[in-house]
Each structure stands twice: as structure tokens, then as C-alpha cells.
Coordinates of C-alpha atoms and ligand atoms in Angstrom, one line a residue:
X1354 CA 119.2 7.5 54.7
X1355 CA 120.1 7.6 58.4
X1356 CA 118.4 4.3 59.0
X1357 CA 120.1 2.6 56.1
X1358 CA 123.5 3.7 57.5
X1359 CA 122.6 2.4 60.9
X1360 CA 121.7 -1.0 59.5
X1361 CA 124.6 -1.3 57.1
X1362 CA 127.0 -1.6 59.9
X1363 CA 125.7 -5.1 60.7
X1364 CA 127.1 -6.4 57.4
X1365 CA 130.8 -5.9 58.2
X1366 CA 130.2 -6.9 61.8
X1367 CA 128.7 -10.3 60.7
X1368 CA 131.5 -10.8 58.2
X1369 CA 134.1 -10.0 60.8
X1370 CA 132.7 -12.6 63.2
X1371 CA 132.4 -15.3 60.6
X1372 CA 135.9 -14.7 59.2
X1373 CA 137.3 -14.8 62.7
X1374 CA 135.6 -18.1 63.4
X1375 CA 136.9 -19.6 60.1
X1376 CA 140.4 -18.3 60.8
X1377 CA 140.4 -19.9 64.3
X1378 CA 139.2 -23.2 62.8
X1379 CA 141.9 -23.0 60.1
X1380 CA 144.7 -22.3 62.5
X1381 CA 143.7 -24.5 65.4
X1382 CA 141.2 -27.0 64.1
X1383 CA 144.0 -28.8 62.3
X1384 CA 146.3 -28.7 65.3
X1385 CA 146.5 -31.7 67.5
X1386 CA 146.1 -31.3 71.2
X1387 CA 148.6 -33.9 72.4
X1388 CA 152.3 -34.4 71.8
X1389 CA 154.2 -37.6 70.9
X1390 CA 157.9 -38.1 71.0
X1391 CA 159.7 -37.9 67.7
X1392 CA 160.9 -41.5 68.0
X1393 CA 157.3 -42.7 68.4
X1394 CA 156.4 -40.7 65.3
X1395 CA 159.2 -42.5 63.4
X1396 CA 157.8 -45.7 64.6
X1397 CA 154.3 -44.8 63.3
X1398 CA 155.9 -44.2 59.9
X1399 CA 157.4 -47.6 59.9
X1400 CA 154.2 -49.2 61.1
X1401 CA 152.4 -47.4 58.2
X1402 CA 149.9 -45.9 60.6
X1403 CA 150.0 -42.3 59.2
X1404 CA 147.7 -40.9 56.6
X1405 CA 148.8 -37.2 56.5
X1406 CA 151.4 -34.8 57.9
X1407 CA 151.0 -31.0 58.1
X1408 CA 154.1 -28.9 58.2
X1409 CA 153.0 -25.8 60.2
X1410 CA 154.7 -22.5 60.6
X1411 CA 155.8 -23.3 64.0
X1412 CA 158.3 -25.9 65.3
X1413 CA 155.7 -28.7 65.3
X1414 CA 154.3 -31.2 62.8
X1415 CA 150.7 -32.2 62.9
X1416 CA 150.3 -35.9 62.3
X1417 CA 147.0 -37.5 61.2
X1418 CA 146.7 -41.2 61.8
X1419 CA 144.7 -43.6 59.6
X1420 CA 142.5 -44.4 62.6
X1421 CA 141.3 -40.8 62.6
X1422 CA 143.2 -39.5 65.7
X1423 CA 146.0 -36.9 65.5
X1424 CA 148.9 -35.6 67.5
X1425 CA 151.8 -33.2 67.1
X1426 CA 155.5 -33.8 67.3
X1427 CA 158.7 -31.7 66.9
X1428 CA 159.7 -30.8 63.4
X1429 CA 163.3 -31.9 63.0
X1430 CA 163.7 -29.7 60.0
X1431 CA 165.5 -32.5 58.3
X1432 CA 165.6 -32.2 54.5
X1433 CA 165.1 -35.9 54.2
X1434 CA 162.0 -36.2 56.3
X1435 CA 159.6 -35.1 53.5
X1436 CA 161.2 -37.6 51.1
X1437 CA 160.8 -40.4 53.6
X1438 CA 157.1 -39.6 54.1
X1439 CA 156.4 -39.4 50.4
X1440 CA 158.1 -42.7 49.9
X1441 CA 155.8 -44.2 52.5
X1442 CA 152.8 -42.9 50.6
X1443 CA 152.0 -40.3 53.3
X1444 CA 150.2 -37.1 52.2
X1445 CA 152.1 -33.9 53.0
X1446 CA 150.4 -30.5 53.5
X1447 CA 152.8 -27.6 53.7
X1448 CA 151.2 -24.7 55.6
X1449 CA 154.3 -22.6 55.9
X1450 CA 152.9 -20.6 53.0
X1451 CA 149.5 -19.8 54.3
X1452 CA 146.7 -21.5 52.5
X1453 CA 144.6 -19.5 50.0
X1454 CA 141.5 -20.0 52.2
X1455 CA 143.4 -18.5 55.1
X1456 CA 144.5 -15.5 53.0
X1457 CA 141.0 -14.8 51.7
X1458 CA 139.5 -15.0 55.2
X1459 CA 142.2 -12.7 56.6
X1460 CA 141.5 -10.2 53.9
X1461 CA 137.8 -10.4 54.6
X1462 CA 138.4 -9.8 58.3
X1463 CA 140.6 -6.9 57.7
X1464 CA 138.1 -5.3 55.2
X1465 CA 135.2 -5.7 57.6
X1466 CA 137.2 -4.2 60.5
X1467 CA 138.1 -1.2 58.4
X1468 CA 134.4 -0.7 57.3
X1469 CA 133.2 -0.9 60.9
X1470 CA 135.6 1.8 62.0
X1471 CA 134.7 3.9 59.0
X1472 CA 131.0 3.6 59.4
X1473 CA 131.0 4.3 63.1
X1474 CA 133.2 7.3 62.6
X1475 CA 130.8 8.6 60.1
X1476 CA 127.9 7.9 62.4
X1477 CA 129.4 10.0 65.1
X1478 CA 129.4 12.9 62.7
X1479 CA 125.8 12.3 61.7
X1480 CA 124.7 13.6 65.1
X1481 CA 126.2 17.0 64.2
X1482 CA 125.1 17.4 60.7
X1483 CA 127.0 20.6 60.0
X1484 CA 130.3 18.9 60.7
X1485 CA 129.5 15.9 58.6
X1486 CA 128.6 18.3 55.8
X1487 CA 132.0 19.7 56.2
X1488 CA 133.6 16.3 56.1
X1489 CA 131.6 14.9 53.3
X1490 CA 131.5 17.8 51.0
X1491 CA 133.2 21.2 50.7
X1492 CA 130.9 23.8 49.2
X1493 CA 132.2 24.5 45.8
X1494 CA 132.2 28.0 44.5
X1495 CA 129.2 27.8 42.1
X1496 CA 127.0 25.9 44.5
X1497 CA 127.5 28.8 46.8
X1498 CA 126.5 31.5 44.4
X1499 CA 124.9 33.7 47.0
X1500 CA 125.9 37.3 46.9
X1501 CA 125.0 40.5 48.6
X1502 CA 121.9 40.8 46.4
X1503 CA 120.6 37.7 48.3
X1504 CA 120.6 39.8 51.4
X1505 CA 118.0 42.5 51.7
X1506 CA 118.5 45.5 54.0
X1507 CA 121.5 45.5 56.4
X1508 CA 123.2 48.0 54.3
X1509 CA 125.7 49.0 57.0
X1510 CA 126.7 45.4 57.6
X1511 CA 127.1 44.8 53.9
X1512 CA 129.3 47.9 53.5
X1513 CA 131.6 46.8 56.3
X1514 CA 131.8 43.3 54.8
X1515 CA 132.7 44.7 51.4
X1516 CA 136.2 45.4 52.8
X1517 CA 136.5 41.8 53.7
X1518 CA 135.5 40.7 50.3
X1519 CA 138.0 43.0 48.7
X1520 CA 140.7 41.6 51.0
X1521 CA 139.8 38.1 50.0
X1522 CA 140.1 39.1 46.4
X1523 CA 143.4 40.9 46.7
X1524 CA 145.2 40.1 49.9
X1525 CA 148.5 41.2 48.3
X1526 CA 147.2 44.7 47.8
X1527 CA 146.7 45.1 51.5
X1528 CA 150.0 43.6 52.3
X1529 CA 151.8 46.0 50.0
X1530 CA 150.4 48.9 52.1
X1531 CA 151.2 47.1 55.3
X1532 CA 147.6 47.1 56.2
X1533 CA 146.4 44.5 58.7
X1534 CA 143.1 43.1 57.6
X1535 CA 140.7 41.5 60.0
X1536 CA 141.3 37.8 60.4
X1537 CA 138.1 37.5 62.3
X1538 CA 134.7 39.2 62.1
X1539 CA 131.9 38.8 64.5
X1540 CA 128.3 39.3 63.3
X1541 CA 126.0 39.9 66.2
X1542 CA 122.3 40.3 66.4
X1543 CA 119.0 38.6 67.0
X1544 CA 118.4 35.1 65.5
X1545 CA 117.2 35.0 61.9
X1546 CA 118.5 38.4 60.9
X1547 CA 120.7 37.0 58.2
X1548 CA 124.1 36.5 59.8
X1549 CA 124.7 33.1 58.1
X1550 CA 123.3 34.5 54.9
X1551 CA 125.8 37.4 55.0
X1552 CA 128.7 35.1 55.7
X1553 CA 127.8 33.0 52.7
X1554 CA 127.4 36.1 50.6
X1555 CA 130.9 37.2 51.5
X1556 CA 132.2 33.8 50.3
X1557 CA 130.0 34.1 47.2
X1558 CA 131.1 37.6 46.4
X1559 CA 134.8 36.8 46.8
X1560 CA 134.3 33.5 45.0
X1561 CA 136.0 31.5 47.7
X1562 CA 134.9 28.3 49.4
X1563 CA 132.7 28.5 52.5
X1564 CA 133.3 26.2 55.4
X1565 CA 130.8 26.2 58.2
X1566 CA 130.4 24.7 61.6
X1567 CA 128.4 25.6 64.7
X1568 CA 129.5 26.1 68.2
X1569 CA 126.7 23.9 69.4
X1570 CA 128.3 21.0 67.7
X1571 CA 131.1 21.1 70.3
X1572 CA 128.8 20.9 73.3
X1573 CA 129.1 17.5 75.0
X1574 CA 131.8 16.0 72.8
X1575 CA 134.7 14.2 74.4
X1576 CA 137.7 16.2 75.5
X1577 CA 140.0 16.8 72.5
X1578 CA 137.4 16.1 69.8
X1579 CA 136.4 19.7 69.5
X1580 CA 139.9 20.9 69.2
X1581 CA 140.6 18.2 66.6
X1582 CA 137.6 19.3 64.6
X1583 CA 138.8 22.9 64.6
X1584 CA 142.2 21.9 63.4
X1585 CA 140.7 19.7 60.8
X1586 CA 138.5 22.5 59.6
X1587 CA 141.4 25.0 59.3
X1588 CA 143.6 22.4 57.5
X1589 CA 140.9 21.9 54.9
X1590 CA 140.4 25.6 54.4
X1591 CA 144.1 26.2 54.1
X1592 CA 144.5 23.5 51.6
X1593 CA 142.1 25.5 49.4
X1594 CA 144.1 28.7 49.8
X1595 CA 141.5 31.4 50.2
X1596 CA 138.4 30.6 52.2
X1597 CA 135.6 31.9 54.5
X1598 CA 135.3 29.9 57.7
X1599 CA 132.0 30.4 59.4
X1600 CA 131.4 29.5 63.0
X1601 CA 127.8 29.9 64.0
X1602 CA 126.8 30.2 67.7
X1603 CA 130.4 31.1 68.7
X1604 CA 129.2 31.7 72.3
X1605 CA 128.9 27.9 72.8
X1606 CA 132.7 27.7 72.8
X1607 CA 133.6 31.3 73.5
X1608 CA 131.5 32.3 76.5
X1609 CA 133.1 34.4 79.2
X1610 CA 135.3 32.3 81.5
X1611 CA 135.0 32.5 85.2
X1612 CA 132.2 32.2 87.6
X1613 CA 131.1 29.0 89.4
X1614 CA 131.3 26.6 86.5
X1615 CA 134.8 27.6 85.5
X1616 CA 136.5 24.9 87.5
X1617 CA 135.0 21.8 86.1
X1618 CA 133.4 20.4 83.0
X1619 CA 134.7 23.2 80.8
X1620 CA 138.0 21.6 79.8
X1621 CA 136.5 20.7 76.5
X1622 CA 135.3 24.2 75.7
X1623 CA 138.6 25.7 76.8
X1624 CA 140.5 23.3 74.6
X1625 CA 138.3 24.0 71.6
X1626 CA 138.6 27.8 72.2
X1627 CA 142.3 27.6 72.5
X1628 CA 142.6 25.5 69.3
X1629 CA 140.5 28.1 67.5
X1630 CA 142.7 31.0 68.8
X1631 CA 145.9 29.1 68.0
X1632 CA 144.7 28.4 64.4
X1633 CA 143.7 32.0 64.0
X1634 CA 147.1 33.3 65.0
X1635 CA 148.7 30.5 62.9
X1636 CA 147.8 31.9 59.5
X1637 CA 149.3 35.0 58.0
X1638 CA 147.5 37.9 56.5
X1639 CA 148.5 37.1 53.0
X1640 CA 146.8 33.7 53.1
X1641 CA 143.3 35.1 52.5
X1642 CA 141.4 33.2 55.1
X1643 CA 138.7 35.1 57.0
X1644 CA 136.9 33.6 60.0
X1645 CA 133.3 34.9 60.4
X1646 CA 131.6 34.1 63.6
X1647 CA 128.0 34.7 64.6
X1648 CA 126.4 35.3 68.0
X1649 CA 123.2 36.6 69.4
X1650 CA 125.0 38.6 72.0
X1651 CA 128.4 40.2 71.9
X1652 CA 128.6 40.9 75.6
X1653 CA 128.7 37.2 76.6
X1654 CA 131.9 36.5 74.7
X1655 CA 135.2 35.9 76.3
X1656 CA 137.4 38.9 75.8
X1657 CA 140.2 36.6 74.6
X1658 CA 138.2 36.2 71.4
X1659 CA 137.8 39.9 70.9
X1660 CA 141.4 41.0 71.1
X1661 CA 143.2 42.5 68.1
X1662 CA 144.4 39.9 65.6
X1663 CA 141.4 37.7 66.5
X1664 CA 137.8 38.7 66.1
X1665 CA 138.5 42.4 66.1
X1666 CA 135.8 43.6 63.8
X1667 CA 132.3 43.5 65.2
X1668 CA 129.3 44.1 63.0
X1669 CA 125.8 44.4 64.2
X1670 CA 123.1 42.7 62.1
X1671 CA 119.8 44.2 63.2
X1672 CA 116.1 43.4 62.8
X1673 CA 114.8 44.8 59.5
X1674 CA 113.0 48.1 59.5
X1675 CA 110.0 48.9 57.3
X1676 CA 112.0 49.5 54.2
X1677 CA 114.2 46.5 54.7
X1678 CA 111.2 44.3 55.4
X1679 CA 109.7 45.4 52.1
X1680 CA 112.9 44.3 50.3
X1681 CA 113.0 41.0 52.1
X1682 CA 109.4 40.2 51.3
X1683 CA 109.9 41.1 47.6
X1684 CA 113.0 39.0 47.5
X1685 CA 111.3 35.9 48.8
X1686 CA 108.2 36.5 46.6
X1687 CA 110.4 36.7 43.5
X1688 CA 110.4 33.1 42.6
X1689 CA 106.8 32.5 43.5
X1690 CA 103.8 33.2 41.3
X1691 CA 101.8 36.0 43.0
X1692 CA 99.4 38.8 42.3
X1693 CA 97.7 41.7 44.0
X1694 CA 99.9 41.6 47.0
X1695 CA 100.5 45.0 48.6
X1696 CA 104.1 44.4 49.8
X1697 CA 104.2 47.7 51.7
X1698 CA 101.1 46.7 53.6
X1699 CA 102.6 43.4 54.7
X1700 CA 105.8 45.1 55.7
X1701 CA 103.8 47.4 57.9
X1702 CA 102.1 44.5 59.6
X1703 CA 105.3 42.7 60.3
X1704 CA 107.2 45.0 62.7
X1705 CA 109.8 43.2 64.8
X1706 CA 109.8 40.2 62.3
X1707 CA 113.2 38.9 61.5
X1708 CA 114.3 38.1 58.0
X1709 CA 113.8 34.4 58.8
X1710 CA 110.3 35.0 60.1
X1711 CA 109.4 36.9 57.0
X1712 CA 110.8 34.1 54.9
X1713 CA 108.7 31.5 56.8
X1714 CA 105.6 33.7 56.4
X1715 CA 105.9 33.8 52.7
X1716 CA 106.7 30.1 52.6
X1717 CA 103.6 29.2 54.7
X1718 CA 101.5 31.4 52.3
X1719 CA 102.9 29.5 49.4
X1720 CA 102.1 26.2 51.0
X1721 CA 98.5 27.3 51.6
X1722 CA 98.2 28.5 48.0
X1723 CA 99.5 25.1 46.8
X1724 CA 97.1 23.2 49.0
X1725 CA 94.2 25.3 47.6
X1726 CA 95.5 24.8 44.1
X1727 CA 95.4 28.5 43.5
X1728 CA 96.9 29.9 40.4
X1729 CA 99.0 32.2 42.3
X1730 CA 99.8 33.5 45.8
X1731 CA 97.6 36.3 47.0
X1732 CA 97.1 38.5 50.0
X1733 CA 94.5 36.1 51.4
X1734 CA 97.1 33.4 51.6
X1735 CA 99.5 35.7 53.4
X1736 CA 96.8 36.7 55.9
X1737 CA 96.1 33.0 56.7
X1738 CA 99.8 32.3 57.0
X1739 CA 100.0 35.1 59.6
X1740 CA 98.1 33.2 62.2
X1741 CA 100.3 30.1 61.6
X1742 CA 103.5 32.1 62.0
X1743 CA 102.2 34.2 64.9
X1744 CA 101.0 31.2 66.8
X1745 CA 104.4 30.5 68.2
X1746 CA 105.0 34.0 69.3
X1747 CA 105.3 35.4 72.8
X1748 CA 102.6 37.8 73.9
X1749 CA 104.6 40.9 73.3
X1750 CA 104.7 40.3 69.6
X1751 CA 101.0 39.9 69.1
X1752 CA 99.6 42.7 67.0
X1753 CA 97.7 45.0 69.4
X1754 CA 100.5 45.0 71.9
X1755 CA 102.7 45.6 69.0
X1756 CA 101.0 48.8 67.9
X1757 CA 101.0 50.2 71.5
X1758 CA 104.6 49.4 71.8
X1759 CA 105.5 51.0 68.6
X1760 CA 103.7 54.2 69.5
X1761 CA 105.4 54.3 73.0
X1762 CA 108.8 53.7 71.5
X1763 CA 108.3 56.3 68.8
X1764 CA 107.6 59.0 71.4
X1765 CA 110.4 57.8 73.6
X1766 CA 113.0 58.0 70.9
X1767 CA 111.5 61.2 69.5
X1768 CA 112.0 62.7 73.0
X1769 CA 115.7 61.8 73.0
X1770 CA 116.2 63.1 69.5
X1771 CA 114.3 66.4 70.2
X1772 CA 116.3 67.1 73.4
X1773 CA 119.5 66.4 71.5
X1774 CA 118.6 68.7 68.7
X1775 CA 117.7 71.5 71.1
X1776 CA 120.1 71.1 74.0
X1777 CA 123.2 69.6 72.4
X1778 CA 123.2 71.0 68.9
X1779 CA 127.0 70.3 68.7
X1780 CA 126.2 66.6 68.6
X1781 CA 124.8 65.1 65.4
X1782 CA 121.7 63.0 65.6
X1783 CA 122.5 60.5 62.9
X1784 CA 119.8 57.9 63.3
X1785 CA 116.6 57.2 65.1
X1786 CA 114.9 53.9 65.0
X1787 CA 112.1 52.1 66.9
X1788 CA 113.4 48.7 65.9
X1789 CA 115.0 47.1 68.9
X1790 CA 118.7 46.1 68.9
X1791 CA 120.8 44.1 71.2
X1792 CA 121.8 47.4 72.8
X1793 CA 118.4 48.7 73.9
X1794 CA 115.0 47.3 74.7
X1795 CA 113.0 49.7 72.6
X1796 CA 114.7 51.5 69.8
X1797 CA 117.7 53.8 69.9
X1798 CA 118.8 57.2 69.0
X1799 CA 122.3 57.5 67.7
X1800 CA 124.1 60.7 68.4
X1801 CA 127.7 61.3 67.4
X1802 CA 129.3 63.6 69.9
X1803 CA 131.6 66.4 68.8
X1804 CA 135.3 65.6 69.4
X1805 CA 136.4 67.3 72.5
X1806 CA 138.8 66.4 75.3
X1807 CA 136.9 68.1 78.1
X1808 CA 133.2 67.9 78.9
X1809 CA 131.9 71.1 80.5
X1810 CA 129.4 71.5 83.2
X1811 CA 126.6 72.8 81.0
X1812 CA 127.2 70.1 78.4
X1813 CA 127.0 67.3 81.1
X1814 CA 123.6 68.8 82.3
X1815 CA 122.4 68.9 78.7
X1816 CA 123.5 65.3 78.2
X1817 CA 121.4 64.3 81.2
X1818 CA 118.4 66.0 79.7
X1819 CA 118.9 64.2 76.4
X1820 CA 119.0 60.9 78.3
X1821 CA 115.9 61.9 80.3
X1822 CA 114.0 62.9 77.1
X1823 CA 112.8 59.4 76.5
X1824 CA 111.1 59.0 79.8
X1825 CA 109.8 62.6 79.9
X1826 CA 108.1 62.1 76.5
X1827 CA 106.4 58.9 77.7
X1828 CA 105.1 60.7 80.8
X1829 CA 104.0 63.8 78.9
X1830 CA 102.1 61.9 76.2
X1831 CA 100.7 58.8 77.9
X1832 CA 100.5 60.0 81.5
X1833 CA 102.3 59.1 84.7
X1834 CA 100.6 55.7 85.0
X1835 CA 101.8 54.6 81.5
X1836 CA 105.5 55.1 81.8
X1837 CA 107.5 52.1 80.9
X1838 CA 110.6 50.1 81.8
X1839 CA 112.2 51.3 78.5
X1840 CA 114.1 54.0 80.3
X1841 CA 116.2 51.7 82.5
X1842 CA 119.4 52.0 80.4
X1843 CA 118.9 55.8 80.2
X1844 CA 118.6 56.1 83.9
X1845 CA 121.8 54.2 84.6
X1846 CA 123.7 56.5 82.4
X1847 CA 122.0 59.6 83.9
X1848 CA 122.8 58.5 87.4
X1849 CA 126.5 57.8 86.5
X1850 CA 126.9 61.2 85.0
X1851 CA 125.3 63.1 87.9
X1852 CA 127.3 61.1 90.4
X1853 CA 130.6 61.8 88.6
X1854 CA 129.7 65.5 88.4
X1855 CA 129.1 65.8 92.1
X1856 CA 131.6 63.3 93.5
X1857 CA 134.5 63.3 91.1
X1858 CA 134.6 66.5 89.0
X1859 CA 134.1 69.1 91.8
X1860 CA 130.8 70.4 90.2
X1861 CA 128.5 70.0 93.2
X1862 CA 127.7 71.7 96.5
X1863 CA 127.9 68.8 99.1
X1864 CA 131.6 68.1 98.4
X1865 CA 132.6 71.3 96.7
X1866 CA 136.1 70.6 95.3
X1867 CA 136.6 67.4 97.3
X1868 CA 136.8 64.2 95.3
X1869 CA 134.8 61.4 97.0
X1870 CA 137.1 58.5 95.8
X1871 CA 140.1 60.2 97.4
X1872 CA 138.5 60.6 100.8
X1873 CA 139.1 57.0 101.7
X1874 CA 137.3 56.0 104.9
X1875 CA 135.9 59.5 105.3
X1876 CA 133.9 59.2 102.2
X1877 CA 131.3 57.1 104.1
X1878 CA 130.0 60.2 106.0
X1879 CA 129.2 62.0 102.7
X1880 CA 127.4 59.0 101.1
X1881 CA 123.8 60.1 101.8
X1882 CA 124.1 63.8 101.1
X1883 CA 125.8 63.1 97.8
X1884 CA 123.0 60.8 96.8
X1885 CA 120.5 63.5 97.8
X1886 CA 122.2 66.1 95.7
X1887 CA 122.3 63.7 92.7
X1888 CA 118.6 63.2 93.1
X1889 CA 117.9 66.9 93.2
X1890 CA 120.0 67.6 90.2
X1891 CA 118.4 64.9 88.1
X1892 CA 114.9 65.9 89.3
X1893 CA 115.3 69.5 88.4
X1894 CA 116.8 68.6 85.0
X1895 CA 113.8 66.3 84.4
X1896 CA 111.4 69.2 85.1
X1897 CA 113.3 71.3 82.6
X1898 CA 113.1 68.4 80.1
X1899 CA 109.4 68.2 80.4
X1900 CA 109.1 72.0 79.9
X1901 CA 111.2 71.8 76.7
X1902 CA 109.0 69.0 75.4
X1903 CA 105.8 70.9 76.1
X1904 CA 107.2 74.0 74.3
X1905 CA 108.2 71.9 71.3
X1906 CA 105.2 69.5 71.3
X1907 CA 104.6 70.0 67.6
X1908 CA 108.1 68.8 66.6
X1909 CA 107.9 66.0 69.1
X1910 CA 104.6 64.8 67.5
X1911 CA 106.0 65.1 64.0
X1912 CA 109.1 63.1 64.7
X1913 CA 107.1 60.5 66.6
X1914 CA 104.6 60.1 63.7
X1915 CA 107.3 59.9 61.1
X1916 CA 109.0 57.2 63.2
X1917 CA 105.8 55.3 63.5
X1918 CA 105.5 55.5 59.8
X1919 CA 109.0 54.7 58.7
X1920 CA 110.5 53.1 61.8
X1921 CA 113.9 54.5 61.0
X1922 CA 114.9 58.1 60.3
X1923 CA 118.3 59.0 59.0
X1924 CA 120.2 62.2 59.5
X1925 CA 118.7 64.1 56.6
X1926 CA 115.2 63.2 57.4
X1927 CA 115.6 64.2 61.1
X1928 CA 117.1 67.6 60.2
X1929 CA 114.6 68.3 57.5
X1930 CA 111.7 67.9 60.1
X1931 CA 113.6 70.0 62.6
X1932 CA 114.3 72.8 60.2
X1933 CA 110.7 73.1 59.1
X1934 CA 109.7 74.1 62.6
X1935 CA 112.7 76.0 63.7
Ligands
LIG1209 P1 120.9 34.0 61.4 O1 122.2 33.4 60.9 O2 121.1 35.5 61.7 O3 120.2 33.3 62.5 P2 120.1 33.2 58.8 O4 121.1 33.9 57.9 O5 120.2 31.8 59.1 O6 119.9 34.0 60.2 O7 118.6 33.5 58.1 C1 117.7 32.5 57.9 C2 116.9 32.7 56.7 O8 116.1 33.9 56.8 C3 117.8 33.0 55.5 O9 118.2 31.8 54.9 C4 116.9 33.8 54.6 O10 116.0 33.0 53.9 C5 116.1 34.6 55.6 N1 116.7 35.9 55.8 C6 117.1 36.4 57.0 N2 117.6 37.7 56.8 C7 117.4 38.0 55.5 C8 117.7 39.2 54.8 N3 118.3 40.3 55.3 N4 117.4 39.2 53.4 C9 116.9 38.1 52.9 N5 116.6 36.9 53.5 C10 116.8 36.9 54.9
LIG1210 ZN1 115.8 55.8 76.0

């Protein structure tokens, strides 16, 4: 297809060249290259030397002599000249009205020029397939029949996007209540977690067209082209009324500005970004257009993008946990003949797999089954497919590392959760997971703090213990030599809290009620003692944390084992375990 298009361009180019040559011949080939006085021309008539006279568009006549030569002379525009010529048996050609051959050639030339322009414009877009898709065809509503059932797991993201669907269906309802609905939504999370799928599902659920392009299509295009593409995209979407506009890899155009490369070479990106922001502020809420953008990392985006009225809703799309993986596997097995496949078992073996990786695992298995001419897909095929899919993996994801990591992460997160249950019971532990997110390296434990305007000394100490619970559990269970880098984020927070307590809130001994940041130059002399006091505070709280874990080892083990098994524990499951032992 591509090749054909590449070659097809030679047809109009050849036609253009040929028609230009013909035109040149028609216009100049019949023109004489030397001039004769009119009186001499009249003499030629009388002498009967002339065979043919051409009346051109210009002020000259072209005169052909019987001996084969030709010349031009002024056209007197006399009404009797033609009559005289005819009387003398001289042929007259009137080229004032352009000859049919000239007209045909001109039309051919014009057509070929238009085709050349058209084909080369199309070709430019071929390089960026998503854009040409957009130019060539708009997804119609039925073609795009994806809905939320096509996306397994990601329940929280779906719930949040349900609002957007409702808004697309009834924008007027929200307008009546004066509610401002998001114009822009950012889906963020690891690659292959289903962000594109979710955006398509929103369009499918709301039964509106889906327009997509990718930020990477704007890299290395000429200045102004990106901005024009953005405007073009919005124009198309607006012409449809309601629509979902999807921009994949938004970071390619919306990366944080500043730094060394801000000065040069980023004109194009800035123009594209500005065009996007202008277009987004250009449509009203009632129009029913929602822009959904996807990125792997939220923290690299320019804050201009994240302001209210722009992309102000941020939805995390995370890697699937055990239950979600089971759903994704079933979903992709649905249209393939299969038997005796223990889906739960495969889900277990595929920790840290994204939805896209699971899809490719099943697909590889299907290819193997087809090659073997098996009647249906079985577990053997999936096991073979594993090695294919895993071959491209980094070390970390190979299975024996994987089991060790899962165990370590389970205890780390269980440590946080247990400390929170015991030391900050006023906060709710609403979720624990060992599936990594963009926020943390290992898993994470989500605690919702009680609303309170002040934080008291004992609470701050307890908060530090909760943060230290992860590292403490690692040390207690696996030994001092096996502690991991997974606690880095926890330690920054711990250090910040301790430092604020001692240097800002008047809660320490070194400074007493003095506030370090108000001491100006004098603050230097307190630097080291303050650091020393922070270190002592954190160390003594760490010892206390270890003691609490030892005393509650049974609960720690139970939470960690449940995590290892289920990967994610919700609020009910967490409190059920805790209440059994309490
Ligand atoms: P992203 O945009 O986050 O990189 P995609 O939406 O392009 O990921 O996902 C690629 C493919 O992986 C999808 O087309 C689908 O087949 C599969 N996939 C990913 N996540 C899911 C999911 N949650 N449920 C079902 N399939 C999924
Ligand atoms: Zn931690």
C-alpha cells in the first residue's frame, strides 16, 4: 500500500512534464524569432510569398512563407487585413481563442499539479499513521463499539470516567446546575495498562466519535505544523458536536518547560502546546467535548496543562492485581477456543504484567496452538508462550526474582499497615497493595488521615513510626543484610517530619522554641546539633517500631501472607484480619 502510493506520484509528475513541454511548443514553436517591418509584410502579400498567417493573442502576427521560413510583424488590427489575406489565398489561423490542444494540455498540467500536491501531502501524513487515520477516516460510532466491559479491572478509573460519560450524554443537565465539568482528563500509569482502551470505552459508552493522535507525532515536525494539526483536530471534533479527543503521550508536547533546552529547539513544542491550551479554553462546557490525555508519568508535565479548566482531572491507571489479571485473561480468552486452562493459576504467575502483556501472552499462545493445529488452546500453549513473552523482560521481572520481590514487598507494606492500625487508629487504612504504582517503587499503603487542622506531637511521632514500619519489617523478617532500597520514599518523608518538628514547630531540645528558618544567618551555628537531634529522634522511634512489630508478629505475618496471596487488600479485608487478633 505504502509502496504503491510512493510510485503513483510519478504518473502526475510525468504528465506534468510532458504537458509543460507541449504547451511550450504550442506557444513558442509557432512564433517566429525575427521581425519584419509591416510594409515588407505587405510586399510579401503582393509577391504571393506567404502561405499562412497566425493571429496571436499578442500584438504580433506570425507569418509563414512558402519557402518554409517564418517571421513576425506588428498586427495593425485592421478589419480589412483578414479579408485581403483570404483574397490572396493565404491560410489564416486565429489563436486568439486558444486552440483545443492548448486547452487540453493546460487542463492536464493543472490536474497533475493538483495530484502531486495532494499525494505529497498525504505522504507526509503516512509517516505519522495516527494523524493520517484521523485525516482519512473518523471513527464512526459503531466501529467504536468498545465499552467499559472491554476493560477489565481498573474499577476506580472506570468509576471516575463514568462521570465524564454522563456529562457527554447530558451536558445540559450539568449546565443547569452550574456545574463545571472537566474539559480535560489525564490518565496516567505504566504503559499497556489500558489508558487508550479506557478513552475509547468512554467514547463508546457515550456513543460519541473518538478522535486520536499521539504527542510523538509532533516531535520533529516543522514549526507551525503541530499547532495546525491540533486546530484541525479540534475543528473536526467540533463539527461533530460531541466527541472524545484522545491525545496519547501528552508528555511529548507538554513536558515541563525550563532547564537547559528551554531556549532553543522547543519552539515547535511550545506552539503546539499553546494551540492545544487555546483550543481547550475555546470551547464551552455545553459543547460536550472532552479531551482525554495519557502519560506514563504525571510529574513530568508542564503545570500549565494541569490548571483548572484544562486537564484538571487526574486518574491513575495502575497495573492489574491478581483479581484484575484474572479478568483480563478471561476477557482475552473469550473469543478463542480453549480448554483446561486454570485462569487463576496463570494470573498468579503473571504478577507485574500489564494488560497489554497479558494480551500478548494469550495471543502468543493462540499462535502456538494454531501452528500445532491443536483443537483448542491449552495450558501447555500458555506455558510455551511465557518464555516468548518473558524473553524481552528486564531481569527484575524474571520469575524467581519476582517471588522474592513479592515477599519483601508484602512484608514491607504489611509493616506500614500494622503500624498504622496500632499507632494511628484515627487514620483509616483503606488499601494495601504490592503492585507497584507510579508513586512508589514497591507497593503502597493508602491511609486516609482524620480531618484535623493541627497535628500534635504524639501524632507526628506515630506518623514517623508508620513510615518506618516498612523498613522495620524488612529488617525484622529478612535480616539487616537484606534490607532494600524500597524505603527511600518513606525515609524522605520521615526526615522531613522530624526536621520540621525540631526546627519549625518548637518540639525539640536543641532549639527549644526557636524557629530555625527565622534565625537568619545565626541558623548556621545550629545546623549540626539539629541534624543530630533528628537522627536520635528517628532512631529511637525506629527501635520502638521494631518492638511493636515483634509483639505483633502474628498479625504482621497474616497480613503479609494475605497480601502475597491476593496482592491487594481493601479496607474490609484489612480490618477483618486485624480484628481477629485484637
Ligand atoms: P496504554 O494506552 O495504557 O499504553 P492500551 O490501552 O493501549 O494501553 O492497551 C493495549 C492493549 O492491552 C489493549 O488493546 C488491550 O488488548 C490490552 N489491555 C490493557 N489493559 C487492559 C484491561 N484493563 N483490560 C483488557 N485489556 C487490556
Ligand atoms: Zn514504604
